[in-house]
Short mmCIF file of C-alpha atoms in Angstrom, two decimals:
data_model
loop_
_atom_site.label_atom_id
_atom_site.label_comp_id
_atom_site.label_asym_id
_atom_site.label_seq_id
_atom_site.Cartn_x
_atom_site.Cartn_y
_atom_site.Cartn_z
CA MET L 1 99.16 12.20 -84.82
CA PHE L 2 100.77 13.14 -87.93
CA THR L 3 104.58 12.19 -87.38
CA SER L 4 104.08 9.25 -90.80
CA LEU L 5 102.33 11.83 -92.93
CA ARG L 6 105.15 11.52 -95.29
CA PHE L 7 104.40 14.11 -97.94
CA LEU L 8 103.80 16.69 -95.51
CA ASN L 9 106.64 19.21 -95.31
CA GLY L 10 107.09 21.07 -91.74
CA ASN L 11 105.22 23.67 -93.33
CA SER L 12 102.41 22.06 -94.13
CA LEU L 13 102.37 19.89 -90.62
CA PHE L 14 103.11 23.65 -88.82
CA TYR L 15 99.50 24.51 -91.18
CA LEU L 16 98.00 21.80 -90.12
CA CYS L 17 98.21 21.61 -86.68
CA ILE L 18 96.89 25.11 -86.34
CA PHE L 19 93.84 23.63 -88.40
CA LEU L 20 93.24 21.17 -85.53
CA LEU L 21 93.89 23.87 -82.73
CA ALA L 22 91.31 26.34 -83.93
CA LEU L 23 88.77 23.28 -85.17
CA TRP L 24 89.02 22.55 -81.30
CA HIS L 25 88.62 26.31 -79.65
CA SER L 26 86.28 28.36 -82.76
CA GLY L 27 83.25 28.29 -82.81
CA ALA L 28 80.31 28.93 -86.03
CA SER L 29 77.24 30.14 -84.99
CA PHE L 30 75.22 27.65 -86.88
CA GLU L 31 76.00 24.46 -84.83
CA VAL L 32 76.39 21.35 -87.18
CA SER L 33 74.51 18.24 -86.08
CA ASN L 34 75.02 16.25 -88.54
CA ARG L 35 78.73 15.57 -89.22
CA PRO L 36 78.99 12.88 -92.11
CA VAL L 37 82.32 13.42 -92.62
CA THR L 38 84.93 11.96 -89.91
CA GLU L 39 87.83 14.22 -89.31
CA ASP L 40 90.56 11.90 -90.87
CA CYS L 41 88.40 12.95 -94.12
CA LEU L 42 88.62 16.52 -93.67
CA GLU L 43 92.41 16.53 -93.35
CA CYS L 44 93.25 14.72 -96.30
CA LEU L 45 89.97 16.83 -97.92
CA CYS L 46 91.99 19.79 -96.79
CA GLU L 47 95.79 18.71 -97.45
CA ALA L 48 94.14 17.88 -101.16
CA MET L 49 92.90 21.52 -101.47
CA SER L 50 95.58 23.62 -100.16
CA GLY L 51 97.89 21.90 -98.52
CA CYS L 52 96.04 22.93 -94.57
CA ASN L 53 97.65 26.44 -96.26
CA ALA L 54 96.16 29.15 -94.22
CA THR L 55 97.74 31.63 -95.15
CA GLU L 56 95.90 31.95 -98.53
CA ILE L 57 92.95 33.61 -97.81
CA CYS L 58 91.43 33.58 -101.51
CA VAL L 59 93.01 32.36 -104.39
CA ASN L 60 90.66 32.10 -107.58
CA GLY L 61 87.06 32.72 -105.76
CA ALA L 62 87.71 29.31 -103.58
CA CYS L 63 89.09 30.13 -100.32
CA GLY L 64 90.10 28.75 -96.70
CA ILE L 65 92.02 25.37 -96.41
CA PHE L 66 89.29 23.55 -97.97
CA ARG L 67 88.99 26.11 -100.73
CA ILE L 68 85.61 26.39 -100.99
CA THR L 69 83.63 28.78 -103.49
CA TRP L 70 81.04 30.98 -102.36
CA GLY L 71 78.00 28.85 -103.92
CA TYR L 72 78.99 25.78 -102.37
CA TRP L 73 78.62 28.01 -98.82
CA ILE L 74 75.46 28.85 -100.14
CA GLU L 75 74.19 25.42 -101.11
CA ALA L 76 76.12 24.55 -97.43
CA GLY L 77 72.99 27.28 -95.81
CA GLN L 78 75.65 30.12 -95.18
CA LEU L 79 77.29 29.81 -92.16
CA THR L 80 78.75 32.60 -90.69
CA LEU L 81 80.83 33.12 -87.86
CA SER L 82 79.21 33.77 -83.71
CA ASN L 83 79.63 37.64 -84.36
CA ASP L 84 78.65 36.96 -88.06
CA THR L 85 75.69 37.33 -90.15
CA THR L 86 74.29 36.44 -93.84
CA LEU L 87 73.79 39.92 -94.41
CA ASN L 88 77.01 41.11 -93.37
CA GLU L 89 79.16 41.43 -97.00
CA GLU L 90 82.09 39.50 -95.84
CA ALA L 91 80.37 36.52 -93.79
CA PHE L 92 81.47 33.98 -96.68
CA THR L 93 85.33 34.90 -96.55
CA ASN L 94 84.85 35.42 -92.23
CA CYS L 95 83.21 31.99 -92.30
CA VAL L 96 85.28 30.10 -95.11
CA ASN L 97 88.98 31.27 -93.93
CA GLU L 98 87.90 30.46 -90.38
CA PRO L 99 88.37 26.59 -90.14
CA ARG L 100 85.69 25.72 -88.16
CA CYS L 101 83.41 27.51 -89.99
CA ALA L 102 84.43 26.08 -93.20
CA ALA L 103 84.57 22.20 -91.79
CA ASP L 104 81.15 23.28 -90.61
CA THR L 105 80.38 24.04 -94.38
CA VAL L 106 81.69 21.14 -95.23
CA GLN L 107 79.45 18.94 -92.84
CA SER L 108 76.89 20.72 -94.37
CA TYR L 109 77.56 20.75 -97.30
CA MET L 110 78.06 16.81 -97.27
CA TYR L 111 74.87 15.95 -95.34
CA LYS L 112 73.19 17.77 -97.65
CA HIS L 113 74.75 16.67 -100.57
CA GLY L 114 76.03 12.64 -99.58
CA GLN L 115 75.60 10.53 -102.66
CA ASP L 116 77.45 7.32 -103.86
CA CYS L 117 79.43 8.56 -106.53
CA ASN L 118 82.17 6.54 -107.98
CA GLY L 119 79.18 2.85 -107.35
CA ASP L 120 80.18 1.53 -104.27
CA ASP L 121 76.15 1.62 -102.98
CA LEU L 122 78.47 3.44 -100.08
CA ILE L 123 78.55 6.76 -99.28
CA ASN L 124 82.35 7.67 -97.37
CA CYS L 125 84.74 9.95 -97.77
CA LEU L 126 85.73 8.30 -101.92
CA ASP L 127 82.61 10.11 -102.95
CA TYR L 128 83.07 13.28 -99.88
CA GLY L 129 86.38 13.85 -101.90
CA SER L 130 84.45 13.48 -105.65
CA LEU L 131 81.37 15.88 -104.19
CA HIS L 132 83.90 18.78 -102.28
CA LYS L 133 85.92 18.39 -105.71
CA MET L 134 83.23 18.04 -108.69
CA GLY L 135 79.89 19.27 -106.71
CA ASN L 136 77.61 17.40 -106.25
CA LEU L 137 76.19 17.59 -110.13
CA LYS L 138 79.41 16.64 -111.24
CA CYS L 139 80.73 14.16 -108.29
CA ARG L 140 80.62 10.95 -110.26
CA ALA L 141 83.40 12.30 -112.89
CA GLU L 142 87.26 11.53 -112.11
CA VAL L 143 88.83 13.97 -109.99
CA PRO L 144 91.86 15.98 -111.08
CA ASN L 145 94.89 14.43 -110.54
CA SER L 146 96.16 17.36 -108.57
CA PHE L 147 93.61 15.93 -106.09
CA GLY L 148 93.31 12.84 -106.55
CA SER L 149 97.23 11.66 -105.87
CA VAL L 150 97.29 13.62 -102.22
CA PHE L 151 93.32 12.66 -101.37
CA TYR L 152 94.53 9.18 -102.54
CA LYS L 153 97.90 8.82 -100.65
CA CYS L 154 96.45 10.87 -97.80
CA LEU L 155 93.30 8.00 -97.24
CA LYS L 156 95.91 5.09 -97.80
CA LEU L 157 97.75 6.53 -95.11
CA LYS L 158 94.97 7.55 -92.51
CA GLU L 159 94.22 3.93 -93.16
CA LYS L 160 97.27 2.60 -92.87
CA GLN L 161 98.08 4.11 -89.67
CA GLU L 162 93.81 2.89 -88.12
CA LYS L 163 95.17 -0.41 -88.59
CA MET L 164 98.44 -0.07 -86.69
CA LYS L 165 96.34 1.34 -83.47
CA LYS L 166 94.40 -1.92 -83.62
CA PRO L 167 94.92 -4.60 -81.73
CA ILE L 168 96.07 -8.27 -82.96
CA LEU L 169 94.25 -10.95 -81.68
CA THR L 170 96.17 -14.41 -80.95
CA HIS L 171 94.98 -17.60 -80.20
CA ILE L 172 96.82 -19.78 -77.95
#
């Protein structure tokens, strides 16, 4: 699925595969039923935020492959692992460092705060990228190039891959 992601090195690809496998196998105690963010968009958020590197648990208060902060986790509804509770002091780090719970946290945050950040009258992955990186109050601001260059490149590659999957119709 990701063999054509040329900007990913071998380690990033490995971590992305681990992330996707963990998403499939594990579960959070709170099931997010409304999932506005596509898998492709989640993958690009992960790549832009951390290179999908799950080995760095927390960096400057931002944790997991999506680099989720405590405030973001609170606003998303304080999701926890099935064996955890929000009363546990480590519930935040336990959730956001586990790929499925972290992805569910992103989904919950976007469901709650989804808005048209770029003014194109749509709410889509471009908006979710701005929301995730800048927060719901500043999502109309320009994202930092360090995030945007990776995020937009990933989205364009996903779009190209999607177009290649569609059959070409010809008239005879």
